[in-house]
Short mmCIF file of C-alpha atoms in Angstrom, two decimals:
data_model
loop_
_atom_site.label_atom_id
_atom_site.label_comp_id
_atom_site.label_asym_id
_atom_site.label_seq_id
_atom_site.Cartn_x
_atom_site.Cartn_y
_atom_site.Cartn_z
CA UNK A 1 76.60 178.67 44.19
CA UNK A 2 75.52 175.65 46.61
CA UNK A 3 74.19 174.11 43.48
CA UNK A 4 77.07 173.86 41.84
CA UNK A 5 79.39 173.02 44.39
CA UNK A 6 77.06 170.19 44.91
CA UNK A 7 77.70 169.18 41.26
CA UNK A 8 80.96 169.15 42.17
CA UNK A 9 80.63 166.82 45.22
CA UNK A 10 78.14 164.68 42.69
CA UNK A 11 80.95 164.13 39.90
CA UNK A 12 83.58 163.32 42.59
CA UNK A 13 81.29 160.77 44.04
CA UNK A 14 81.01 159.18 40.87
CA UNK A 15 84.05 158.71 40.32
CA UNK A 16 84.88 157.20 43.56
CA UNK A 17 81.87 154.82 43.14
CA UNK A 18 82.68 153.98 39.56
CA UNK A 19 86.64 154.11 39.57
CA UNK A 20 86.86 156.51 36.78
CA UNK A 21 89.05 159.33 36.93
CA UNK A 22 87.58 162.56 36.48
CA UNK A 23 88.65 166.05 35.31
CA UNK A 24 90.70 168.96 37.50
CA UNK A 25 88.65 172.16 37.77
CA UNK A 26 89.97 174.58 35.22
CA UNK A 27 92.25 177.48 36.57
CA UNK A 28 89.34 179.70 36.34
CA UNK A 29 87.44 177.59 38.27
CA UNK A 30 89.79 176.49 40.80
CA UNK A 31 87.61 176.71 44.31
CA UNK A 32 89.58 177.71 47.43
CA UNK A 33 90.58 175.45 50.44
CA UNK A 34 87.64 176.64 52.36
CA UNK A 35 84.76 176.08 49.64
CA UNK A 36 87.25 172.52 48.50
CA UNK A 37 85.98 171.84 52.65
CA UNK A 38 82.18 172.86 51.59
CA UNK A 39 82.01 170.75 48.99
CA UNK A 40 83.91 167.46 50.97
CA UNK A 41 81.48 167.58 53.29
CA UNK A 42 78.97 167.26 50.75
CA UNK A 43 80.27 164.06 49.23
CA UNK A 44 80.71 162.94 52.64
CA UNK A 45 76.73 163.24 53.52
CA UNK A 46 76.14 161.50 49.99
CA UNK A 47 78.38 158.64 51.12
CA UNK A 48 76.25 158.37 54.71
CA UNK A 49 73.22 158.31 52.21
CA UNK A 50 74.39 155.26 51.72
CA UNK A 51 74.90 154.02 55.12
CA UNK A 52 78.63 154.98 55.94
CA UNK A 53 79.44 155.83 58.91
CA UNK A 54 81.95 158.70 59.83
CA UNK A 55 84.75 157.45 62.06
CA UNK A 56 87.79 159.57 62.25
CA UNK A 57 89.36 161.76 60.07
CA UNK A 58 92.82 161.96 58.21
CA UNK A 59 95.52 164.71 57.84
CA UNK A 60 97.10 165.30 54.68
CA UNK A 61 100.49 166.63 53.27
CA UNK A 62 101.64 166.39 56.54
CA UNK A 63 105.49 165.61 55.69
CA UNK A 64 107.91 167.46 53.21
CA UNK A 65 108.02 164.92 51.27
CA UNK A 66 104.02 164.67 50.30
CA UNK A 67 104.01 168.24 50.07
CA UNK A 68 106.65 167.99 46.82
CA UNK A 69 105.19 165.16 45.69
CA UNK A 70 101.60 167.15 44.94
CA UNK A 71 102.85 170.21 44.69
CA UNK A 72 101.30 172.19 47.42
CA UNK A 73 102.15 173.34 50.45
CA UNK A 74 99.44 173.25 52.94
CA UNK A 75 98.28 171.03 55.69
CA UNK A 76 94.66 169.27 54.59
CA UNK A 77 92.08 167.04 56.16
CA UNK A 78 89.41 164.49 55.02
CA UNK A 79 86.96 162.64 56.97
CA UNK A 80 87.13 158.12 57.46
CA UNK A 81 83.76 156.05 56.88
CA UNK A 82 83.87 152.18 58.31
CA UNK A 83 83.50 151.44 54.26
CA UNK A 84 86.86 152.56 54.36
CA UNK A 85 88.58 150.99 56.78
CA UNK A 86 90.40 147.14 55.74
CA UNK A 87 91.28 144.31 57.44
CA UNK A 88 94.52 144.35 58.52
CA UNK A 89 96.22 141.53 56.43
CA UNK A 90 93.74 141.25 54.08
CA UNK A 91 93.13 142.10 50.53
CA UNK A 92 93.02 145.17 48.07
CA UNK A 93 91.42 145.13 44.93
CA UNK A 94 93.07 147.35 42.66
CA UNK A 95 89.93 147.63 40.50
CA UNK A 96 88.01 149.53 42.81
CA UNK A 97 90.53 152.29 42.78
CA UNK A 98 91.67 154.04 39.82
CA UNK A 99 95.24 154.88 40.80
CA UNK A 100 95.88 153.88 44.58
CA UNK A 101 99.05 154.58 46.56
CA UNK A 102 100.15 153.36 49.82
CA UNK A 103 102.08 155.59 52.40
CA UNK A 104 103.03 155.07 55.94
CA UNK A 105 101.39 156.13 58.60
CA UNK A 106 100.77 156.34 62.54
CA UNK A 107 97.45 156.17 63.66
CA UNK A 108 95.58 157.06 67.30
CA UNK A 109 92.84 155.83 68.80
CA UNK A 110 90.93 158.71 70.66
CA UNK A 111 89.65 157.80 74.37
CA UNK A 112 87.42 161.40 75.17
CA UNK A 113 86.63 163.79 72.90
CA UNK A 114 88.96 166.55 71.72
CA UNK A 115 87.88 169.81 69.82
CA UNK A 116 89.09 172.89 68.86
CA UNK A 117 92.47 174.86 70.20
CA UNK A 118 94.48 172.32 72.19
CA UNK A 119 98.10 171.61 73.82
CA UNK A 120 100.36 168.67 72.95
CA UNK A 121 99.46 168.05 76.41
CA UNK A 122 95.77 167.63 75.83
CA UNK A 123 96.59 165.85 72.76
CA UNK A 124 98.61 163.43 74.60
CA UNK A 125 95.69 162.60 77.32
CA UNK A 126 93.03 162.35 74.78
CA UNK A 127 94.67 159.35 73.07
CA UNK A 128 93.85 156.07 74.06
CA UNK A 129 96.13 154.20 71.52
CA UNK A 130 98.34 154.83 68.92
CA UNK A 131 98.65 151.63 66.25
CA UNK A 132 100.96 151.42 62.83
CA UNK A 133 98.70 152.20 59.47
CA UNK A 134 98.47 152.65 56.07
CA UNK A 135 96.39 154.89 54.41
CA UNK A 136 95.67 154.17 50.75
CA UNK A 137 95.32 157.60 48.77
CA UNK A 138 93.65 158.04 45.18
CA UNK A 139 92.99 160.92 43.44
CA UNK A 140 90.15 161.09 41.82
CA UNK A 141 91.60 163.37 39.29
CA UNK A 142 93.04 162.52 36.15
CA UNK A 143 96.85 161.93 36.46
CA UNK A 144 96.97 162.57 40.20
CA UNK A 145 96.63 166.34 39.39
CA UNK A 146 94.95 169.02 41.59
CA UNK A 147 95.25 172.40 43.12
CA UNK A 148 94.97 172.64 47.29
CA UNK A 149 90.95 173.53 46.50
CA UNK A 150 90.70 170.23 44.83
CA UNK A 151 92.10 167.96 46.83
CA UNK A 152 90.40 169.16 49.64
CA UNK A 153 87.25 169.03 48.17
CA UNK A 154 88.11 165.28 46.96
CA UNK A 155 88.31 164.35 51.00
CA UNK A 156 91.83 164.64 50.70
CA UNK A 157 92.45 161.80 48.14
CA UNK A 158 91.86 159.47 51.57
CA UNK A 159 90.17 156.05 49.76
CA UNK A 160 90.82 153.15 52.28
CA UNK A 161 93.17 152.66 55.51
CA UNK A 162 94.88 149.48 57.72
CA UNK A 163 95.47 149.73 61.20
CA UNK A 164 97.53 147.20 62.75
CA UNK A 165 97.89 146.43 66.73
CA UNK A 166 97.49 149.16 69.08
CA UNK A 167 99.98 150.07 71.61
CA UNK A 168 99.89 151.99 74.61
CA UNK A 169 99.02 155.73 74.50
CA UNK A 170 101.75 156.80 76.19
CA UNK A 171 104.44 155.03 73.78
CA UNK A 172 106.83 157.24 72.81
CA UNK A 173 106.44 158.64 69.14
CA UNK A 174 108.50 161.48 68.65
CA UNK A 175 111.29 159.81 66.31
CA UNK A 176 110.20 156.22 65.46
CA UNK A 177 111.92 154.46 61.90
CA UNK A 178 108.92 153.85 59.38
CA UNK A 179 109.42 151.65 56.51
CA UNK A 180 107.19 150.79 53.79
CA UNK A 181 107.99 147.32 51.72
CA UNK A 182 106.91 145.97 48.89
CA UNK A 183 107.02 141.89 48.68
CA UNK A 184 109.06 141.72 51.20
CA UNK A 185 112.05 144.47 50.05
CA UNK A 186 112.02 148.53 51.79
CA UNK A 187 110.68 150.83 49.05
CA UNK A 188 110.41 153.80 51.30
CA UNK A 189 111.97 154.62 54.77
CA UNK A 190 111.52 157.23 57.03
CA UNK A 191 110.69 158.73 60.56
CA UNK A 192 107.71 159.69 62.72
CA UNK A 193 109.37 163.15 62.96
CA UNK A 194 108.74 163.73 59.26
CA UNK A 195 105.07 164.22 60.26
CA UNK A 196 104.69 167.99 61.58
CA UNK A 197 107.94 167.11 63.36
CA UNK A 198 106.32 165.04 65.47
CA UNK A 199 102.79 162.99 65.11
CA UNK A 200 101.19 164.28 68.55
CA UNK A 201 100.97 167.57 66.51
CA UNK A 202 99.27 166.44 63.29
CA UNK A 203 96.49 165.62 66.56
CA UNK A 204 96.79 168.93 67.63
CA UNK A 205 95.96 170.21 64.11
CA UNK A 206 93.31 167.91 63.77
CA UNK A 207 91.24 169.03 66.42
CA UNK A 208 91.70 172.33 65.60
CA UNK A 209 90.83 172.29 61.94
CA UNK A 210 88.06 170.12 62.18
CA UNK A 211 85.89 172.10 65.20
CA UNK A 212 86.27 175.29 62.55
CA UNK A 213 84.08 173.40 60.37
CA UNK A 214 81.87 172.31 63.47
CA UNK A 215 83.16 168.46 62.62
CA UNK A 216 84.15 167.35 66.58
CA UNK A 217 86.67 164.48 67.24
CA UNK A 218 84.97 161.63 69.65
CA UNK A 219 85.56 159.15 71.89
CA UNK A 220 86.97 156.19 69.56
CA UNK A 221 87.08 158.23 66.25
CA UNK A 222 90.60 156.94 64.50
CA UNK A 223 93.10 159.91 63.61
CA UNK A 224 95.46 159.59 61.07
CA UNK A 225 98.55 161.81 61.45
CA UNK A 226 99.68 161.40 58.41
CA UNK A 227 102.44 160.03 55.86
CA UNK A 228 106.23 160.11 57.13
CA UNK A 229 106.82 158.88 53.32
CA UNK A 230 106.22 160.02 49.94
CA UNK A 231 103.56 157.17 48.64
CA UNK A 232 103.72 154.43 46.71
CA UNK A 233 101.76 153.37 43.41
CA UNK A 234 100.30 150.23 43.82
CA UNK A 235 99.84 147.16 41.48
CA UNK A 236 98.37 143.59 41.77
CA UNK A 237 100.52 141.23 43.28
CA UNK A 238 102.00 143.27 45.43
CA UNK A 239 102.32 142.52 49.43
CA UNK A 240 102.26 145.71 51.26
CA UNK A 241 104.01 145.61 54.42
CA UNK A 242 104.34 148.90 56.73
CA UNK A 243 106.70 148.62 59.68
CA UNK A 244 106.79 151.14 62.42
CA UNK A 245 109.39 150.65 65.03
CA UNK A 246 107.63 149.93 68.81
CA UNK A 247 104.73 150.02 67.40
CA UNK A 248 104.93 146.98 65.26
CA UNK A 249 103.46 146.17 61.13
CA UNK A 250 100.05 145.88 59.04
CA UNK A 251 100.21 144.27 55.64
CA UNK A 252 98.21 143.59 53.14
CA UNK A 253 97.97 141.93 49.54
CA UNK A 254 96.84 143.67 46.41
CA UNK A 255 94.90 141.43 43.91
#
C-alpha cells in the first residue's frame, strides 16, 4: 500500500515540477482524507529532498464560497515551503503553474509554538502578527477536478503565497472588508467573517489538525486562514491587488 501511495505522491510531484496537469484518481480508487494526508506528506519530504524548507501551513475550503466552488465540504490543510513564498509586489510567471488562481487571504505570524486542542484564547496569544495575503492555488488535476482525498493529498492545491505588511497581533479581525482586484478594478469582495466565521478559528483548527498528524506549529511558522473569496483564474498581464481593510494590500504582476 505505502508503495503505491508513494506513486501517487511521485506523479503529483511531477506535475508540480513540470506544470502538467495530471489525472483524478478513478472513483474506485478515490483515497480518503486521511491516506490524501499520508500521501501529502510524502510529496512534501520529496520537495525537502530538494532543499525546501517547511514554514507554515495553509487551511483550505475554509469559506462557503470555496467549498461550492470545489464541490466539497470539508475543512483541509497543506503544508508552505520558502520555495513557495513571493515577494510581495513582485512577479508571477504563469508558466510555472498550469492553472493558478488567486484568492484573498489573512495571514498570522506565529510568536510560540501552538499544537494540538486550543482556545481562541490561546490562539489569540500565540500570534505575533497577522499581515494581508494571497495564496495562489493550482490543482494539479486536470480541469481543477478532485474528490476531498485528492486534494488533500495534492497539499491542498496550495502552489505559491504573498504576504504583505504585518500588523499588530492584537488587531481586530473578526469582520474586516477583503477585496481582490484585478488591474486596478474589484473582481471579488468579501469579509474576514467568511473564514470559519472568524479567522482566529481557522488558527484554532490549524493547530489542531496538524498535531493529529504529529506536524507542530512553531515559533515564526506563517498560517494561512484561508480564502474569504471564491478564487480567481489568473492570466498574464494581470496586476493582482488584495486589499484587506486595517490591515492594508499585497500585489503582484503576472507575466
Amino acid at each position: 500500500m505505502t508503495k503505491g501511495l508513494s506513486a501517487i505522491a511521485a506523479r503529483l510531484d511531477h506535475a508540480i515540477q513540470s506544470a502538467t496537469a495530471t489525472y483524478q484518481l478513478p472513483v474506485d480508487q478515490q483515497v480518503d482524507a486521511a491516506t490524501g494526508y499520508a500521501i501529502q506528506a510524502m510529496g512534501i519530504e520529496l520537495r525537502q529532498g530538494r532543499g525546501e524548507r517547511v514554514v507554515g501551513v495553509k487551511l483550505g475550503l475554509t469559506s462557503r464560497a470555496k467549498m461550492e466552488q470545489v464541490g466539497v465540504d470539508e475543512v483541509t490543510w497543506g503544508r508552505l515551503t520558502d520555495a513557495m513564498r513571493r515577494e510581495e509586489g513582485g512577479t508571477l510567471v504563469k508558466a510555472n503553474f498550469i492553472h493558478p488562481r488567486a484568492e484573498p487571504e489573512i495571514a498570522f505570524v506565529l510568536g510560540r509554538r501552538l499544537t494540538g486542542d486550543v482556545s481562541l484564547a490561546e490562539a489569540a496569544l500565540a500570534i505575533e502578527a497577522v499581515a494581508p495575503a494571497i495564496e495562489i492555488i493550482d490543482s494539479r488535476y486536470e480541469n481543477f477536478k478532485f474528490s476531498l482525498g485528492d486534494v488533500v493529498a495534492d497539499n491542498s492545491s496550495s502552489a505559491a503565497f504573498f504576504i504583505g505588511p504585518y500588523a499588530r497581533p492584537d488587531t481586530d479581525i473578526s469582520n474586516l472588508g477583503m477585496v481582490l482586484s484585478i488591474n486596478g478594478r474589484p473582481r471579488e469582495v468579501g469579509s474576514s467573517a467568511a473564514i470559519l466565521g472568524h479567522p482566529l478559528r481557522s488558527l484554532v483548527a490549524a493547530a489542531r489538525m496538524t498535531s493529529r498528524a504529529g506536524h507542530v506549529l512553531e515559533a515564526g511558522d506563517i498560517v494561512l486562514a484561508g480564502a474569504a473569496t471564491a478564487a480567481v483564474p489568473l492570466d498574464a498581464g494581470m496586476q493582482v491587488e488584495a486589499e484587506v481593510q486595517h490591515l492594508g494590500r499585497v500585489r503582484f504582476d503576472v507575466k
